[in-house]
Coordinates of C-alpha atoms and ligand atoms in Angstrom, one line a residue:
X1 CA 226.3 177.3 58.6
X2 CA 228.0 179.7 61.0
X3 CA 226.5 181.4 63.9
X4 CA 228.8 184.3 62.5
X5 CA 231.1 186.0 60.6
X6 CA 233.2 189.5 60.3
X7 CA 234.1 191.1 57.4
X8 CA 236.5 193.4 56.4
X9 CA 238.2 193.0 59.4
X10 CA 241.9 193.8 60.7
X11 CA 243.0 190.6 62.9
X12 CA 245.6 190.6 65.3
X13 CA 245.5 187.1 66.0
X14 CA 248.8 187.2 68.1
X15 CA 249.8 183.9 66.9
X16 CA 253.9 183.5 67.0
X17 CA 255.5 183.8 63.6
X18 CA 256.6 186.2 61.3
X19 CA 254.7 188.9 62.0
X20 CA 254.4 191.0 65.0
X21 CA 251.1 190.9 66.4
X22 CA 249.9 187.9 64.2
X23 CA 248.5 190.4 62.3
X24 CA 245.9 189.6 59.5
X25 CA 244.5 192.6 56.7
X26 CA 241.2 192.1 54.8
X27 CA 240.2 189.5 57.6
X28 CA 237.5 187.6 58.3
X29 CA 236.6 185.6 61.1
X30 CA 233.7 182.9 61.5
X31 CA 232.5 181.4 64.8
X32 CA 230.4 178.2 64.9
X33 CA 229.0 176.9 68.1
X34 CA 231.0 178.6 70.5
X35 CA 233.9 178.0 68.4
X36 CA 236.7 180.0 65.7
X37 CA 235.5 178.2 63.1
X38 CA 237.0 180.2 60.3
X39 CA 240.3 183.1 60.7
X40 CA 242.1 184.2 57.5
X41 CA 241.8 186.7 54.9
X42 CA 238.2 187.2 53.3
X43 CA 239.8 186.2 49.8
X44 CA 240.4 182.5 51.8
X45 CA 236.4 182.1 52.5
X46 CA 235.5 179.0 51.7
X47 CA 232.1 180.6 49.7
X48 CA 230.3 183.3 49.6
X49 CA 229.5 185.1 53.1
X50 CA 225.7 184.9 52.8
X51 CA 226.4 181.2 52.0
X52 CA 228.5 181.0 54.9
X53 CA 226.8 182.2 57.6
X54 CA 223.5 183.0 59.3
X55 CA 224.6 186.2 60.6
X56 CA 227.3 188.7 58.2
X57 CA 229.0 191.5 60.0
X58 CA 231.0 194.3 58.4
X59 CA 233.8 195.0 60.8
X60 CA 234.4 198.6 59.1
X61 CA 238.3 197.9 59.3
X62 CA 237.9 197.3 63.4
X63 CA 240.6 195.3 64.9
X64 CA 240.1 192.0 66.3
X65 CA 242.6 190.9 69.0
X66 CA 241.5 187.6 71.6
X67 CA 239.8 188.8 74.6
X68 CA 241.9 189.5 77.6
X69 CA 243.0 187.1 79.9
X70 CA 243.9 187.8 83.7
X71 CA 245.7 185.3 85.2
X72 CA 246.2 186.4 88.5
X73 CA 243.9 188.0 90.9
X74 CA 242.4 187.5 94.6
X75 CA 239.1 189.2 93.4
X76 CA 236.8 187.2 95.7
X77 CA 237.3 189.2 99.0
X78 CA 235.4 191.1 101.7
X79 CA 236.0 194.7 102.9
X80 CA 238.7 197.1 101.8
X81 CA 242.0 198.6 102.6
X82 CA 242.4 202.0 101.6
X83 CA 242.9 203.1 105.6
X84 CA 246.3 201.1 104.9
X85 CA 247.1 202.5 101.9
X86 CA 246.7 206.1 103.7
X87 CA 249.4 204.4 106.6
X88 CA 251.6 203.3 103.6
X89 CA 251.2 207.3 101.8
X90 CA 252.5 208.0 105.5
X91 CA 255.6 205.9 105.2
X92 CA 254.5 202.9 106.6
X93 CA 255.7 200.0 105.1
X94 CA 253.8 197.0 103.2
X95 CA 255.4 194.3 105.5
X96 CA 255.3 196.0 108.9
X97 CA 251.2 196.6 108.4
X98 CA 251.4 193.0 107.7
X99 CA 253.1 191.8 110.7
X100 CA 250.9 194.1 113.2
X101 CA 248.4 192.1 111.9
X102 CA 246.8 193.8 109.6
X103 CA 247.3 193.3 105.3
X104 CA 246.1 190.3 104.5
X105 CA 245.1 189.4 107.9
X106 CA 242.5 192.6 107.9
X107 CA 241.0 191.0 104.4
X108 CA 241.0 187.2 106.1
X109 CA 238.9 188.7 109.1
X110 CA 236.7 190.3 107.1
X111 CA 236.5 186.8 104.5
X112 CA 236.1 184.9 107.4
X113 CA 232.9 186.8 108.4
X114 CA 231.1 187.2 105.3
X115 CA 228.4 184.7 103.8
X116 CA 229.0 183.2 100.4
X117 CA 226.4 185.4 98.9
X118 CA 227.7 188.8 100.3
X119 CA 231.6 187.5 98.5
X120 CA 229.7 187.1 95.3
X121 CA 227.5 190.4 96.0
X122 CA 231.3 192.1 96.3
X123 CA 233.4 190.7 93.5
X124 CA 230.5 191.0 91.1
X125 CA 231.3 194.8 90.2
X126 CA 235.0 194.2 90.1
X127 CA 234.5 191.4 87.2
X128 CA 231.9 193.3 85.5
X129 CA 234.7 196.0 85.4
X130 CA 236.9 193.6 83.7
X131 CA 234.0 192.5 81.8
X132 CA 232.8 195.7 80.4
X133 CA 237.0 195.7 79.1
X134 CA 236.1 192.2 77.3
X135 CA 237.7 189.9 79.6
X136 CA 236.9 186.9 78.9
X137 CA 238.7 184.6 81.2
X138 CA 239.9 185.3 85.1
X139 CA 241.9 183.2 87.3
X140 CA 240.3 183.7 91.2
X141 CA 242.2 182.7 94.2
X142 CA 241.1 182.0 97.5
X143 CA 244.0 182.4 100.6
X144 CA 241.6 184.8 102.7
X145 CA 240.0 182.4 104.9
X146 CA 243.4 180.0 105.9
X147 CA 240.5 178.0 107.2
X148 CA 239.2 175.5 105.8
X149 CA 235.5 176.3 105.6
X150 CA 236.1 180.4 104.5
X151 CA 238.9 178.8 102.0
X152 CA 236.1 176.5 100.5
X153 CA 233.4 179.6 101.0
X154 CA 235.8 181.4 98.4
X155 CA 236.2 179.0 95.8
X156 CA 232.3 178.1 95.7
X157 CA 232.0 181.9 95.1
X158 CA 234.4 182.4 92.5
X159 CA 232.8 179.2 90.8
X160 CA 229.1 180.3 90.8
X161 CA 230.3 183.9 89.7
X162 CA 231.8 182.5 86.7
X163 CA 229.0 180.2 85.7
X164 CA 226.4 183.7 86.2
X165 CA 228.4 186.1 84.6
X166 CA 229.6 184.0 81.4
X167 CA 233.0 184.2 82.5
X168 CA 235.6 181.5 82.5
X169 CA 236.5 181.4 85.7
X170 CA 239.9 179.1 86.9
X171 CA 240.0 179.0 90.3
X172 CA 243.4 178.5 92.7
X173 CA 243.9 177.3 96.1
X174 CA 245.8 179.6 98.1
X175 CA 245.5 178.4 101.5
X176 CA 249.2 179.0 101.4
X177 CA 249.0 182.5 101.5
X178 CA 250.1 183.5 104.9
X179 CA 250.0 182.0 108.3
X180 CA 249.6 185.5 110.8
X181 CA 249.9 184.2 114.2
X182 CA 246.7 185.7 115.6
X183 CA 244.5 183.9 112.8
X184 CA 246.6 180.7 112.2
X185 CA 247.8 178.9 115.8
X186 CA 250.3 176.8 114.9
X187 CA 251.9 177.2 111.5
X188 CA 252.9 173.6 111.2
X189 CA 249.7 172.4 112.0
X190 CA 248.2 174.5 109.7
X191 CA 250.2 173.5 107.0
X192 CA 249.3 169.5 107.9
X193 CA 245.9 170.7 107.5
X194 CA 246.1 172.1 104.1
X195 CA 248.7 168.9 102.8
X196 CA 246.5 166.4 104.7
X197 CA 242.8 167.7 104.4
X198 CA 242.4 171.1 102.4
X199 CA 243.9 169.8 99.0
X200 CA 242.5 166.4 99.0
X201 CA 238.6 167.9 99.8
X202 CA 238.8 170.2 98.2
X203 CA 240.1 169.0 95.1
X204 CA 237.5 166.0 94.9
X205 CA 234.5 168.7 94.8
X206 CA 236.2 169.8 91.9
X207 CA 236.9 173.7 93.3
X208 CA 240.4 173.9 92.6
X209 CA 242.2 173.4 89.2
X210 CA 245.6 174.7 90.2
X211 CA 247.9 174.9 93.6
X212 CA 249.2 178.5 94.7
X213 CA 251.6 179.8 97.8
X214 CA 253.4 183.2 98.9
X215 CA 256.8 181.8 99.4
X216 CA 258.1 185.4 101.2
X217 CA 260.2 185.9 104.1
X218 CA 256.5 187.4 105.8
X219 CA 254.7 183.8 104.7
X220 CA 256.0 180.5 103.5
X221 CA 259.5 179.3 103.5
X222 CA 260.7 177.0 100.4
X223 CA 260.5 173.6 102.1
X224 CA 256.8 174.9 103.1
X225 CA 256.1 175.5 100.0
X226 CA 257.3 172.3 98.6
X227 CA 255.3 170.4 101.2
X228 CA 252.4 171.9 99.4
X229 CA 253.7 171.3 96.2
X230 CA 253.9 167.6 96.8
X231 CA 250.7 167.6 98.0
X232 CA 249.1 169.4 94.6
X233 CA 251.1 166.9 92.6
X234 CA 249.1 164.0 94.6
X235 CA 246.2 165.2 93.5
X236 CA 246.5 165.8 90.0
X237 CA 246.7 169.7 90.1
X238 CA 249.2 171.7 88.5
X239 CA 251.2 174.8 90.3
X240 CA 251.6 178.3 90.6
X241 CA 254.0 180.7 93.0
X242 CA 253.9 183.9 94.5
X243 CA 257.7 183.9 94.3
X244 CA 260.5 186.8 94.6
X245 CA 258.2 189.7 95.0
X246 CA 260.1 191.3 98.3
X247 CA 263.4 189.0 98.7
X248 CA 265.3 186.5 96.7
X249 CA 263.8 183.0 98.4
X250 CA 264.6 181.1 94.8
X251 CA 261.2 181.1 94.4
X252 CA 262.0 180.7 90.7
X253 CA 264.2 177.7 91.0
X254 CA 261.0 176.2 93.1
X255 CA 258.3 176.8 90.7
X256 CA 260.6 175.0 88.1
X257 CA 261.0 172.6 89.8
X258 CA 257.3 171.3 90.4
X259 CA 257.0 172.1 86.4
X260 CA 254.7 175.2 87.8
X261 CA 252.5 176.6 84.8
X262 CA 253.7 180.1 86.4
X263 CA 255.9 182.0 88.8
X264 CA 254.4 185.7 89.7
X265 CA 256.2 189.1 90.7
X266 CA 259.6 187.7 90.6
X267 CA 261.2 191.2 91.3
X268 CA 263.8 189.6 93.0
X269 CA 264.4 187.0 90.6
X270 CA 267.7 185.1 90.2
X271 CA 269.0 184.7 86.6
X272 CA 269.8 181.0 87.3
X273 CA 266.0 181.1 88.7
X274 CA 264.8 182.3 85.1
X275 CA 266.9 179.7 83.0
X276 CA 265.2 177.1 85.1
X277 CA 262.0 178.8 84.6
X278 CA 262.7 178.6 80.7
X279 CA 263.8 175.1 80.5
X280 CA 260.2 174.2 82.9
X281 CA 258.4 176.2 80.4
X282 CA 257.3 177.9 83.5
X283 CA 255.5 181.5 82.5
X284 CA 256.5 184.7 84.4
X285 CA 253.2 186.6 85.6
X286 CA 254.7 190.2 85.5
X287 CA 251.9 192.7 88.3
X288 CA 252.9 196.4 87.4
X289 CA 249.7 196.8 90.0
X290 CA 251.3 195.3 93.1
X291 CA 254.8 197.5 92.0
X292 CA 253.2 200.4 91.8
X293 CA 251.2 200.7 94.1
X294 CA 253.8 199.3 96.8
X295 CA 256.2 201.9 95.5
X296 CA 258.5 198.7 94.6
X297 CA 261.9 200.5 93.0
X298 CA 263.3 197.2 91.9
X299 CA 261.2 196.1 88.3
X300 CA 261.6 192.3 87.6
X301 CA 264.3 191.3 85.3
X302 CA 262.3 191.7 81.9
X303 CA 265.8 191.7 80.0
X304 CA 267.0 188.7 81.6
X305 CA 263.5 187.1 81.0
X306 CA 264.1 187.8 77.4
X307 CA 267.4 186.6 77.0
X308 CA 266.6 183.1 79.5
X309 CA 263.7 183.1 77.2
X310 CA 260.6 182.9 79.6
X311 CA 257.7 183.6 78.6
X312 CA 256.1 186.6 79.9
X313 CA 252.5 186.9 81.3
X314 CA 251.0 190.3 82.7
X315 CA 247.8 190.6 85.2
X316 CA 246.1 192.7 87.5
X317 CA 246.9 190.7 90.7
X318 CA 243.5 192.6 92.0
X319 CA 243.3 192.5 95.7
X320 CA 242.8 194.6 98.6
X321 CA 245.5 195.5 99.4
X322 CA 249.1 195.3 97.1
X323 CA 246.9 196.4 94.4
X324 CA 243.2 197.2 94.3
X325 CA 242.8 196.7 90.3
X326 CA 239.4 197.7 88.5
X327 CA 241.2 197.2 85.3
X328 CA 243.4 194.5 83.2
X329 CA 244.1 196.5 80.2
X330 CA 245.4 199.6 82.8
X331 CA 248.1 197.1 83.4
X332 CA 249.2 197.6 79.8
X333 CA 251.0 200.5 79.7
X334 CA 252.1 200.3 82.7
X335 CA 254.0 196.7 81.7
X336 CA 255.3 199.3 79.4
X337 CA 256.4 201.8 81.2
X338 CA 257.5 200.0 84.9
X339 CA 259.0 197.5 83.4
X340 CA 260.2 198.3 79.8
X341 CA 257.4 195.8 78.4
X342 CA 256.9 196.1 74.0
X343 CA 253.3 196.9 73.5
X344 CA 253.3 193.7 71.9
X345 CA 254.7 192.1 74.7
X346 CA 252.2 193.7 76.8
X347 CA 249.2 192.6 74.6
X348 CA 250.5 189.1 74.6
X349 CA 251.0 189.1 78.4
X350 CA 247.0 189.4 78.6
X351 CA 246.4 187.0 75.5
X352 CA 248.5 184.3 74.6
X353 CA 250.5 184.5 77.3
X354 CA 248.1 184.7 80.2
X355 CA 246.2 181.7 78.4
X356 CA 249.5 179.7 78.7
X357 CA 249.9 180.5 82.3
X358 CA 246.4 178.8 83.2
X359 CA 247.6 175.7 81.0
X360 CA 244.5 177.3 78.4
X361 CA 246.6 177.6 75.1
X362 CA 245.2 174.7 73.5
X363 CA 241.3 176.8 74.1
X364 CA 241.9 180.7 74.1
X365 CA 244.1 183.3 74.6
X366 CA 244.7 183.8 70.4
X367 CA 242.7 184.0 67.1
X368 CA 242.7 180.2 65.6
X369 CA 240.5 177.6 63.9
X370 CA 238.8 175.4 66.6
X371 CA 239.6 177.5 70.0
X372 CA 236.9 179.2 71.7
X373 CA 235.6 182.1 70.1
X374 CA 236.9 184.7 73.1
X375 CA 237.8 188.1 71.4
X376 CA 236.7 191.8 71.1
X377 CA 236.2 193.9 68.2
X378 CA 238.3 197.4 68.6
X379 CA 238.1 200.7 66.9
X380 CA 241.5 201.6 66.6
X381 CA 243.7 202.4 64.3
X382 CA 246.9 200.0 65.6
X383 CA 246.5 197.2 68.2
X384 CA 249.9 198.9 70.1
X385 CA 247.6 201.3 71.5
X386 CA 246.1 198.7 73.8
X387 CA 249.2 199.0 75.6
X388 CA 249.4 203.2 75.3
X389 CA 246.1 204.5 76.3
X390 CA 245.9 204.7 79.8
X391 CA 242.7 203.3 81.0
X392 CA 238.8 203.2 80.2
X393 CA 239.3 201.1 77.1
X394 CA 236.0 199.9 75.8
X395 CA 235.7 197.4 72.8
X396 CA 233.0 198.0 70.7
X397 CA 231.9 194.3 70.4
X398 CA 232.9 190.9 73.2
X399 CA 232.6 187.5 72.0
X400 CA 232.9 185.2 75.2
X401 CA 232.9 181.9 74.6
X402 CA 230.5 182.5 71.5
X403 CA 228.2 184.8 72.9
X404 CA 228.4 187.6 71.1
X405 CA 227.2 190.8 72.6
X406 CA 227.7 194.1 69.8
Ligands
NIG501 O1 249.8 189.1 95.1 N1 251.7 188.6 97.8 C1 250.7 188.1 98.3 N2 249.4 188.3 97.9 C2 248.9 189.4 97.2 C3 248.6 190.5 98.2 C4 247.4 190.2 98.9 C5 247.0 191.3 99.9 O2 247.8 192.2 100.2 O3 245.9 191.1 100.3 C6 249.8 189.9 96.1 O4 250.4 190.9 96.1
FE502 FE1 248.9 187.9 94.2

């Protein structure tokens, strides 16, 4: 017997084929043990309903669409930035706040003197935000200690947050996320210490399931980042790349290279970049977020994406500073209308997408037999308007990982 089952449901399963959306009508879905144990139309039950399962749920014609995914935030942090956002509303400019020491070397300082219980008492409200919009699964980066003890500090605390909150939680290294010289000494040395004694420790406690940097004129240069890159490939762990976002550094080219599972911002992104990208099968993480609130003017090349044919992700990138996100699904419309995202597009950049950036296809990130039973239940009449109303979406029902909670 099934734990569950929905009737009468309208599925948008957002599997790829014929039609958009993946779309099911008449639906039902069944979850057993944590698990999609049945998806299909009702008339495809394998017996009656009551038979079926221990607990039968009329869906009244709601839409079901796999729970959101965000793929790329720094969510675990300490303190705030809005005093630089006030300088930037003044003219000042993202990088120059930066090098006076300040950006992301304001949010290390403050990182670097928290406890791990007072990172966890901050970032719990910002995921129960994205919770209460049915995410189910949220990558967490560290890169706000460039030490090795706050880096650590970071990942412990994204780790225990996932296991209390019921959240899937994949966790990056990012000690590769700037090197300011009044925090880190000696840039070299610092990068010895992350090749040499942050990936391998750090890795064998099992914190880290996947390999980050900011290759940026303002942090890492490519043969840094490679470094780094060799170094995650040592150990087993796949990579990711903050790559393009102010200048052209063929950040692109780079993340192909190493076989990255993604390559995020990519304003600046070359078109030979994104072919490469396509043949890696490496995913674009597109953060309308970040653009916005920089006042970017230069959209990543969605067109060129397209016709390369790289996959497109879309996230929150919530963080202090470039973009202090309370919400994934606010990053919907806004794919749509900064960068000229479908509202498919858009949903699949949160679902299918997103779950192929963190390497997760095979386990979420769609509606089929045998993944985790991630979705949320939605009373509207077209799943496109996940990607047109403009914030405080609220499904009416979240199934995490089976849990179900309606
Ligand atoms: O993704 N680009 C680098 N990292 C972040 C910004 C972090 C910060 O400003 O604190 C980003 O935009
Ligand atoms: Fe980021």
């Amino acid at each position: 017997m099934w734990d569950h089952l929905w009737l009468g449901a309208r599925l948008a399963t957002m599997r790829e084929g014929p039609g958009p959306y993946g779309v099911i009508i008449d639906g039902a879905l069944g979850v057993k043990d944590g698990r999609i144990a049945f998806v299909g139309p009702e008339a495809d039950l394998p017996g009656r309903p009551a038979d079926l399962a221990h607990d039968v749920r009329p869906a009244h014609g709601a839409w079901v669409a796999p729970a959101p995914i965000d793929c790329h935030t720094h969510i675990v942090f300490a303190g705030e930035r809005a005093a630089e956002f006030e300088m930037r509303a003044a003219g000042a400019r993202y990088e120059d706040i930066h090098r006076a020491g300040g950006g992301i070397g304001a949010t290390v300082r403050a990182t670097r003197a928290a406890s791990e219980n007072e990172l966890i008492d901050a970032a719990r409200p910002r995921l129960r935000a994205l919770m209460a919009e049915g995410v189910s699964t949220v990558e967490i980066k560290s890169g706000y200690g460039l030490e090795f003890a706050t880096e650590r500090r970071m990942l412990r605390a994204a780790r225990r947050l996932g296991r209390e909150l019921g959240l899937r939680v994949h966790t990056t290294f990012l000690g590769a996320h700037a090197a300011p010289p009044s925090l880190v000494k000696d840039k070299a040395a610092y990068l010895t210490e992350i090749v040499e004694e942050m990936i391998p420790a750090l890795a064998s406690e099992g914190l880290v399931d996947a390999v980050d940097a900011f290759c940026e004129s303002i942090a890492f240069t490519p043969e840094e980042t490679a470094r780094v890159f060799e170094a995650a490939r040592k150990h087993g762990l796949r990579v990711k790349l903050h790559a393009d976002q102010i200048s052209d550094r063929g950040g692109a080219a780079l993340a192909a290279k190493f076989g990255a599972l993604s390559a995020d911002h990519l304003e600046h992104a070359s078109a030979d970049g994104l072919a490469a990208m396509a043949k890696a099968g490496t995913v674009a993480v597109l953060l309308p977020g970040a653009y916005l609130m920089l006042r970017d003017t230069r959209p990543p090349p969605v067109a060129l994406m397209r016709e390369k044919g790289v996959r497109m992700a879309v996230a929150s990138d919530a963080n202090p500073g470039s973009s202090p996100a309370r919400s994934l699904l606010l990053m919907l419309p806004l794919a749509c209308a900064l960068f000229g995202l479908t509202p498919e597009e858009a949903l699949a950049g949160v679902t299918r997408e997103a779950a192929r950036a963190l390497g997760l296809l095979d386990e979420t990130g769609t509606l089929e037999a045998g993944k985790s039973a991630d979705y949320c239940l939605w009373d509207i009449g077209h799943p496109r308007e996940l990607s047109y109303w403009l914030g405080n979406m609220r499904p009416q029902a979240i199934c995490r990982m089976g849990q179900l909670d309606a």
